[in-house]
C-alpha cells in the first residue's frame, strides 16, 4: 500500500470514528432527556439500579456509553433486567453487523413487492429515477398515472399517500386528493411510492379518527434459522394528524402471544398514560383484532427474507378485516420502547458480544 492509499484509509477511519461519536452523543442525549421526563413522574432513578446498569454496560456490552438507555429502560420497567440492548448499541453495533448493506434495501420504498415477489404492500404506482411505473413495474407516463390514481377504488375515500425513499418516523410523507393528483408535480418530491389512504378497522376509531393506527411487529431470524416474533407495539396518532408521527405519538405495548394491550400506554416522551389523550379511551382490556393473522403474515414474509435478520413491519388492519403491510424496515427499526416495556427481546441471540469482539 503506497502513501496515498494509506492516507485515504486513515481519513476513512477518522471519518467513521467521528460519525460514530456523533451518533452515540445524539442517541444518549435523547436517552438523558427521556430519563428526565420519567424522573419528573417517578422521581430519581435510585443509585443502586444505576450502578448495576452502568456495570452491565461496561462489563457485558463493553462500554459505559451504553448505560444511558439502560437507565431509561430500568426506570420505565421498575427494575434492571439482564439481556437488554441499549438503543444506541442496537442501532450502531447490532444492525450493521446482522444486516450489512442488505437491510438498507428497505429504504427504497418501491422495491418491496419486487423483492418479496408478492403484492406485500398496497402500492398503486412508483416513481424511480425520473420515470413513473405502475404497481407491477411497467413504464407509464405522468398522464397514465394521473388516470390510474383517479380510477382507484381500493378504499372509499379520495386520499392517496406519497412515501419517499428513506422516509421514516412519519417524515417524507405527502397526502394528496386523488381527484386532483398531478403526477408531474408529485414527481418533484423524488423517488417513492403512491399508496391508497387506508380506512382503518372500526376498532381503532375509538382512539383516533385521523391518523391510521399502525401495528409494529418486529421479527428476527433466530439461531435455528427460523423466523420468530420479538416485539409488538401499537402506534396511535393524534386527532388532528393525517398520519402517525414519531415526535407526537401514543405508544402501547402489545402482548406478543395474545395481541392484548398493556394497561399503560406512553407518550412520545415516555410519559405514562392509561388512555388516549384526545379521546380518553382507555387501553385496559383491549385486544388487536385479527392479531393472529398479523403475526402469521409477518413470520411468513420474514422467512422469505432470511438474509435480513431483523425486520420491523408496519401493519394496518383495514375496514375490510384485511391485514395490510404499509412498509417494512430492515435498517431503521428502533427497539427502545419495546425493550423497556417487553424486553429483553433479543437476549438469546448472542448480540451482546458484538462490541467486544
Short mmCIF file of C-alpha atoms in Angstrom, two decimals:
data_model
loop_
_atom_site.label_atom_id
_atom_site.label_comp_id
_atom_site.label_asym_id
_atom_site.label_seq_id
_atom_site.Cartn_x
_atom_site.Cartn_y
_atom_site.Cartn_z
CA UNK A 1 0.00 0.00 0.00
CA UNK A 2 1.51 3.32 -1.05
CA UNK A 3 1.41 6.53 1.00
CA UNK A 4 -1.61 7.91 -0.90
CA UNK A 5 -3.65 4.76 -0.20
CA UNK A 6 -2.61 4.78 3.46
CA UNK A 7 -3.74 8.38 3.73
CA UNK A 8 -7.15 7.52 2.27
CA UNK A 9 -7.56 4.60 4.69
CA UNK A 10 -6.60 6.81 7.62
CA UNK A 11 -9.02 9.54 6.51
CA UNK A 12 -11.81 6.98 6.23
CA UNK A 13 -11.07 5.68 9.74
CA UNK A 14 -11.14 9.22 11.16
CA UNK A 15 -14.45 9.96 9.42
CA UNK A 16 -16.06 6.73 10.64
CA UNK A 17 -14.90 7.40 14.20
CA UNK A 18 -16.22 10.95 14.04
CA UNK A 19 -19.62 9.77 12.78
CA UNK A 20 -19.74 7.10 15.49
CA UNK A 21 -19.01 9.64 18.23
CA UNK A 22 -21.74 11.92 16.88
CA UNK A 23 -24.23 9.03 16.69
CA UNK A 24 -23.70 7.95 20.30
CA UNK A 25 -23.73 11.54 21.55
CA UNK A 26 -27.06 12.25 19.85
CA UNK A 27 -28.61 8.96 20.95
CA UNK A 28 -27.52 9.33 24.57
CA UNK A 29 -28.72 12.94 24.59
CA UNK A 30 -32.18 11.61 23.69
CA UNK A 31 -31.92 8.95 26.42
CA UNK A 32 -30.99 11.55 29.06
CA UNK A 33 -33.91 13.74 28.02
CA UNK A 34 -36.33 10.82 28.27
CA UNK A 35 -34.92 9.85 31.68
CA UNK A 36 -35.59 13.36 32.95
CA UNK A 37 -39.20 13.08 31.78
CA UNK A 38 -39.61 9.77 33.57
CA UNK A 39 -37.98 11.14 36.72
CA UNK A 40 -40.46 14.04 36.78
CA UNK A 41 -43.16 11.40 37.07
CA UNK A 42 -41.47 8.73 39.20
CA UNK A 43 -38.67 10.52 40.99
CA UNK A 44 -34.94 10.00 40.58
CA UNK A 45 -33.64 6.63 39.42
CA UNK A 46 -32.10 5.04 42.52
CA UNK A 47 -28.32 4.86 42.72
CA UNK A 48 -28.22 1.07 43.18
CA UNK A 49 -30.09 0.39 39.93
CA UNK A 50 -28.00 3.00 38.15
CA UNK A 51 -24.80 1.31 39.37
CA UNK A 52 -25.98 -2.13 38.18
CA UNK A 53 -26.90 -0.75 34.75
CA UNK A 54 -23.58 1.05 34.37
CA UNK A 55 -21.61 -2.06 35.34
CA UNK A 56 -23.62 -4.14 32.87
CA UNK A 57 -22.90 -1.64 30.11
CA UNK A 58 -19.18 -1.75 30.85
CA UNK A 59 -18.66 -5.43 31.72
CA UNK A 60 -21.12 -7.19 29.40
CA UNK A 61 -21.61 -4.81 26.48
CA UNK A 62 -18.12 -3.34 26.63
CA UNK A 63 -18.57 0.42 27.12
CA UNK A 64 -20.12 2.66 29.76
CA UNK A 65 -21.54 4.81 26.93
CA UNK A 66 -24.28 2.20 26.54
CA UNK A 67 -25.57 2.91 30.06
CA UNK A 68 -27.93 5.90 29.45
CA UNK A 69 -30.53 3.82 27.62
CA UNK A 70 -30.31 1.14 30.30
CA UNK A 71 -31.21 3.84 32.84
CA UNK A 72 -34.30 4.68 30.78
CA UNK A 73 -35.36 1.04 30.49
CA UNK A 74 -34.80 0.40 34.20
CA UNK A 75 -36.85 3.37 35.34
CA UNK A 76 -39.70 2.65 32.92
CA UNK A 77 -39.84 -1.03 33.86
CA UNK A 78 -39.21 -0.53 37.58
CA UNK A 79 -36.01 -2.57 37.84
CA UNK A 80 -32.92 -3.56 35.85
CA UNK A 81 -33.11 -6.66 33.64
CA UNK A 82 -30.13 -8.50 32.19
CA UNK A 83 -30.18 -9.02 28.44
CA UNK A 84 -31.42 -5.56 27.46
CA UNK A 85 -29.91 -3.97 24.36
CA UNK A 86 -29.47 -0.18 24.63
CA UNK A 87 -30.89 1.67 21.64
CA UNK A 88 -27.51 3.06 20.57
CA UNK A 89 -25.90 -0.38 20.92
CA UNK A 90 -28.62 -1.85 18.73
CA UNK A 91 -28.51 0.89 16.11
CA UNK A 92 -24.74 1.30 15.79
CA UNK A 93 -23.39 -2.14 16.70
CA UNK A 94 -26.06 -4.79 16.07
CA UNK A 95 -27.79 -3.55 12.91
CA UNK A 96 -24.64 -3.09 10.78
CA UNK A 97 -23.39 -6.50 11.96
CA UNK A 98 -26.52 -8.54 11.21
CA UNK A 99 -27.87 -6.59 8.22
CA UNK A 100 -24.89 -5.18 6.34
CA UNK A 101 -25.99 -3.19 3.31
CA UNK A 102 -28.83 -5.61 2.57
CA UNK A 103 -31.07 -4.17 5.29
CA UNK A 104 -30.80 -0.76 3.64
CA UNK A 105 -32.84 -2.05 0.69
CA UNK A 106 -35.96 -1.39 2.77
CA UNK A 107 -35.28 2.35 2.46
CA UNK A 108 -36.18 2.04 -1.24
CA UNK A 109 -39.97 2.03 -0.91
CA UNK A 110 -40.93 0.88 -4.45
CA UNK A 111 -38.91 -2.35 -4.21
CA UNK A 112 -40.95 -4.14 -1.53
CA UNK A 113 -43.27 -6.11 -3.82
CA UNK A 114 -40.43 -6.84 -6.24
CA UNK A 115 -38.19 -8.24 -3.51
CA UNK A 116 -40.85 -10.41 -1.89
CA UNK A 117 -42.24 -11.40 -5.29
CA UNK A 118 -45.71 -10.74 -3.98
CA UNK A 119 -48.21 -7.91 -3.51
CA UNK A 120 -46.91 -7.27 0.00
CA UNK A 121 -47.61 -3.53 0.13
CA UNK A 122 -50.69 -1.84 -1.41
CA UNK A 123 -48.70 0.14 -3.98
CA UNK A 124 -50.58 1.93 -6.76
CA UNK A 125 -47.59 3.42 -8.57
CA UNK A 126 -43.85 4.01 -8.24
CA UNK A 127 -41.60 6.91 -9.17
CA UNK A 128 -37.97 5.87 -9.70
CA UNK A 129 -35.13 7.89 -11.21
CA UNK A 130 -37.23 10.20 -13.34
CA UNK A 131 -39.73 7.59 -14.53
CA UNK A 132 -43.22 6.59 -13.43
CA UNK A 133 -44.10 2.89 -13.12
CA UNK A 134 -47.32 1.01 -12.48
CA UNK A 135 -47.80 -1.18 -9.40
CA UNK A 136 -46.40 -4.08 -11.44
CA UNK A 137 -43.39 -2.07 -12.62
CA UNK A 138 -44.41 -1.27 -16.20
CA UNK A 139 -43.26 2.11 -17.50
CA UNK A 140 -46.06 4.68 -17.55
CA UNK A 141 -46.41 8.36 -18.45
CA UNK A 142 -47.40 11.00 -15.91
CA UNK A 143 -50.82 11.19 -17.58
CA UNK A 144 -51.24 7.43 -17.24
CA UNK A 145 -50.51 7.67 -13.53
CA UNK A 146 -52.95 10.56 -13.07
CA UNK A 147 -55.70 8.46 -14.58
CA UNK A 148 -54.69 5.34 -12.64
CA UNK A 149 -54.83 7.21 -9.32
CA UNK A 150 -58.19 8.83 -10.10
CA UNK A 151 -59.70 5.46 -11.06
CA UNK A 152 -58.51 3.69 -7.92
CA UNK A 153 -61.36 2.48 -5.71
CA UNK A 154 -59.46 0.34 -3.19
CA UNK A 155 -60.97 2.33 -0.32
CA UNK A 156 -64.00 4.57 -0.24
CA UNK A 157 -62.08 7.82 0.19
CA UNK A 158 -60.34 10.33 -2.03
CA UNK A 159 -56.87 10.37 -0.46
CA UNK A 160 -53.58 8.78 -1.55
CA UNK A 161 -50.17 8.81 0.13
CA UNK A 162 -46.79 9.53 -1.41
CA UNK A 163 -43.98 7.92 0.63
CA UNK A 164 -40.47 8.90 -0.33
CA UNK A 165 -37.39 6.69 -0.20
CA UNK A 166 -35.62 6.91 3.17
CA UNK A 167 -38.77 8.24 4.82
CA UNK A 168 -39.30 7.14 8.42
CA UNK A 169 -40.85 8.26 11.71
CA UNK A 170 -43.68 9.91 9.80
CA UNK A 171 -41.32 12.14 7.79
CA UNK A 172 -41.13 12.20 3.99
CA UNK A 173 -44.87 11.58 3.59
CA UNK A 174 -47.24 13.63 1.43
CA UNK A 175 -51.01 13.21 1.20
CA UNK A 176 -53.00 14.15 -1.92
CA UNK A 177 -56.57 14.15 -3.17
CA UNK A 178 -56.72 11.54 -5.91
CA UNK A 179 -59.12 13.64 -7.98
CA UNK A 180 -56.59 16.45 -8.29
CA UNK A 181 -53.48 14.25 -8.24
CA UNK A 182 -50.77 15.64 -10.55
CA UNK A 183 -48.03 13.07 -11.21
CA UNK A 184 -45.78 15.66 -12.83
CA UNK A 185 -45.95 17.81 -9.70
CA UNK A 186 -45.61 14.85 -7.31
CA UNK A 187 -42.50 13.62 -9.14
CA UNK A 188 -40.67 16.71 -7.85
CA UNK A 189 -40.78 15.12 -4.37
CA UNK A 190 -38.33 12.45 -5.56
CA UNK A 191 -38.24 8.66 -5.68
CA UNK A 192 -41.02 6.90 -3.83
CA UNK A 193 -44.32 5.08 -3.88
CA UNK A 194 -48.01 6.01 -4.13
CA UNK A 195 -50.38 4.05 -1.88
CA UNK A 196 -54.09 4.36 -1.09
CA UNK A 197 -55.08 6.02 2.18
CA UNK A 198 -56.39 3.12 4.20
CA UNK A 199 -59.68 3.14 6.08
CA UNK A 200 -58.75 1.56 9.39
CA UNK A 201 -60.79 -1.07 11.20
CA UNK A 202 -63.61 0.38 13.27
CA UNK A 203 -61.89 -0.86 16.45
CA UNK A 204 -59.16 1.79 16.12
CA UNK A 205 -61.55 4.70 15.57
CA UNK A 206 -62.30 4.70 19.29
CA UNK A 207 -58.76 6.02 19.83
CA UNK A 208 -58.32 8.36 16.87
CA UNK A 209 -60.17 9.00 13.60
CA UNK A 210 -57.41 10.99 11.90
CA UNK A 211 -54.11 9.15 11.63
CA UNK A 212 -54.37 5.44 10.82
CA UNK A 213 -53.23 3.27 13.74
CA UNK A 214 -50.10 1.27 12.96
CA UNK A 215 -49.14 -2.06 14.47
CA UNK A 216 -45.35 -2.53 14.58
CA UNK A 217 -44.24 -6.17 14.75
CA UNK A 218 -40.52 -6.93 14.93
CA UNK A 219 -39.33 -10.32 13.71
CA UNK A 220 -35.90 -11.95 13.61
CA UNK A 221 -34.28 -14.99 12.12
CA UNK A 222 -33.19 -16.85 15.23
CA UNK A 223 -30.20 -19.13 15.76
CA UNK A 224 -32.15 -22.08 14.31
CA UNK A 225 -32.75 -20.17 11.07
CA UNK A 226 -36.47 -19.72 11.77
CA UNK A 227 -38.50 -16.53 11.98
CA UNK A 228 -39.75 -15.52 15.41
CA UNK A 229 -41.69 -12.54 16.78
CA UNK A 230 -39.72 -10.44 19.27
CA UNK A 231 -41.65 -7.20 19.82
CA UNK A 232 -45.13 -5.78 19.28
CA UNK A 233 -46.44 -2.27 19.81
CA UNK A 234 -49.25 -0.05 18.58
CA UNK A 235 -48.58 3.47 17.33
CA UNK A 236 -51.54 5.83 17.60
CA UNK A 237 -51.70 9.32 16.17
CA UNK A 238 -53.44 12.41 17.43
CA UNK A 239 -56.88 13.60 16.31
CA UNK A 240 -55.67 16.39 14.01
CA UNK A 241 -52.83 14.39 12.42
CA UNK A 242 -53.08 12.96 8.91
CA UNK A 243 -50.62 10.18 9.78
CA UNK A 244 -48.75 8.91 12.84
CA UNK A 245 -45.62 10.94 13.58
CA UNK A 246 -42.90 9.77 15.96
CA UNK A 247 -42.44 13.21 17.52
CA UNK A 248 -46.04 13.24 18.76
CA UNK A 249 -47.48 9.73 19.00
CA UNK A 250 -49.03 7.40 21.55
CA UNK A 251 -47.32 4.05 22.11
CA UNK A 252 -48.89 0.95 23.60
CA UNK A 253 -47.07 -2.34 24.21
CA UNK A 254 -48.92 -5.35 22.82
CA UNK A 255 -48.69 -8.83 24.32
CA UNK A 256 -46.76 -10.96 21.81
CA UNK A 257 -48.81 -14.10 22.42
CA UNK A 258 -52.34 -12.70 22.59
CA UNK A 259 -52.39 -9.23 20.99
CA UNK A 260 -53.76 -7.73 24.20
CA UNK A 261 -52.96 -4.10 25.05
CA UNK A 262 -50.88 -3.18 28.05
CA UNK A 263 -52.97 -1.27 30.58
CA UNK A 264 -50.49 1.59 30.37
CA UNK A 265 -49.50 3.48 27.22
CA UNK A 266 -46.86 6.16 26.72
CA UNK A 267 -46.47 9.48 25.00
CA UNK A 268 -43.55 10.04 22.63
CA UNK A 269 -41.67 11.47 25.62
CA UNK A 270 -42.22 8.16 27.50
CA UNK A 271 -44.70 9.69 29.95
CA UNK A 272 -47.12 7.01 31.18
CA UNK A 273 -50.82 7.37 30.33
CA UNK A 274 -53.75 4.97 30.70
CA UNK A 275 -55.90 6.43 27.91
CA UNK A 276 -55.54 8.21 24.58
CA UNK A 277 -55.10 11.91 25.43
CA UNK A 278 -57.57 13.15 22.78
CA UNK A 279 -60.45 10.70 23.15
CA UNK A 280 -59.85 9.44 26.72
CA UNK A 281 -60.32 5.87 25.51
CA UNK A 282 -58.52 3.57 27.93
CA UNK A 283 -56.11 0.81 26.86
CA UNK A 284 -57.17 -1.70 29.52
CA UNK A 285 -58.95 -4.85 28.28
CA UNK A 286 -58.41 -4.05 24.59
CA UNK A 287 -57.05 -6.58 22.06
CA UNK A 288 -55.81 -6.07 18.49
CA UNK A 289 -58.39 -7.54 16.06
CA UNK A 290 -57.11 -10.29 13.76
CA UNK A 291 -53.82 -10.34 15.65
CA UNK A 292 -53.01 -13.98 14.85
CA UNK A 293 -53.44 -13.19 11.17
CA UNK A 294 -50.97 -10.31 11.50
CA UNK A 295 -48.33 -12.46 13.18
CA UNK A 296 -48.72 -15.31 10.70
CA UNK A 297 -48.20 -12.95 7.77
CA UNK A 298 -45.03 -11.28 9.04
CA UNK A 299 -43.44 -14.59 10.04
CA UNK A 300 -44.08 -15.96 6.56
CA UNK A 301 -42.52 -12.88 4.99
CA UNK A 302 -39.53 -12.86 7.34
CA UNK A 303 -38.81 -16.47 6.32
CA UNK A 304 -38.80 -15.29 2.70
CA UNK A 305 -36.06 -12.77 3.52
CA UNK A 306 -33.70 -14.66 5.89
CA UNK A 307 -30.61 -12.73 4.78
CA UNK A 308 -32.09 -9.68 6.52
CA UNK A 309 -32.14 -10.99 10.06
CA UNK A 310 -34.40 -8.41 11.69
CA UNK A 311 -37.39 -6.62 10.19
CA UNK A 312 -39.82 -4.14 11.69
CA UNK A 313 -43.19 -4.45 9.96
CA UNK A 314 -45.77 -1.63 9.97
CA UNK A 315 -49.25 -3.10 9.58
CA UNK A 316 -52.77 -1.72 9.40
CA UNK A 317 -55.98 -3.69 9.87
CA UNK A 318 -58.46 -2.14 7.44
CA UNK A 319 -62.24 -1.80 7.41
CA UNK A 320 -62.50 -4.97 5.31
CA UNK A 321 -60.85 -7.01 8.11
CA UNK A 322 -57.73 -7.38 5.97
CA UNK A 323 -54.15 -7.06 7.20
CA UNK A 324 -52.21 -4.53 5.13
CA UNK A 325 -48.43 -4.08 5.32
CA UNK A 326 -47.66 -0.42 4.80
CA UNK A 327 -43.88 -0.83 4.87
CA UNK A 328 -41.01 -2.91 6.18
CA UNK A 329 -37.90 -1.65 7.96
CA UNK A 330 -34.66 -3.58 7.62
CA UNK A 331 -32.32 -0.91 8.96
CA UNK A 332 -34.23 1.80 10.78
CA UNK A 333 -36.31 -0.30 13.18
CA UNK A 334 -35.81 1.04 16.72
CA UNK A 335 -36.22 -1.13 19.79
CA UNK A 336 -36.08 1.30 22.73
CA UNK A 337 -39.78 1.24 23.59
CA UNK A 338 -40.23 -2.49 23.15
CA UNK A 339 -37.10 -3.29 25.18
CA UNK A 340 -38.24 -1.06 28.04
CA UNK A 341 -41.78 -2.41 28.15
CA UNK A 342 -41.42 -6.03 26.95
CA UNK A 343 -37.75 -6.91 26.80
CA UNK A 344 -35.21 -8.19 26.81
CA UNK A 345 -36.37 -9.37 23.40
CA UNK A 346 -33.09 -10.49 21.84
CA UNK A 347 -31.09 -11.92 24.75
CA UNK A 348 -30.75 -15.43 23.26
CA UNK A 349 -29.10 -14.34 20.00
CA UNK A 350 -25.58 -13.54 21.22
CA UNK A 351 -25.72 -9.93 20.06
CA UNK A 352 -24.42 -8.56 23.37
CA UNK A 353 -20.90 -9.76 22.48
CA UNK A 354 -20.62 -7.83 19.18
CA UNK A 355 -18.94 -4.68 20.55
CA UNK A 356 -16.27 -6.54 22.47
CA UNK A 357 -15.45 -8.86 19.60
#
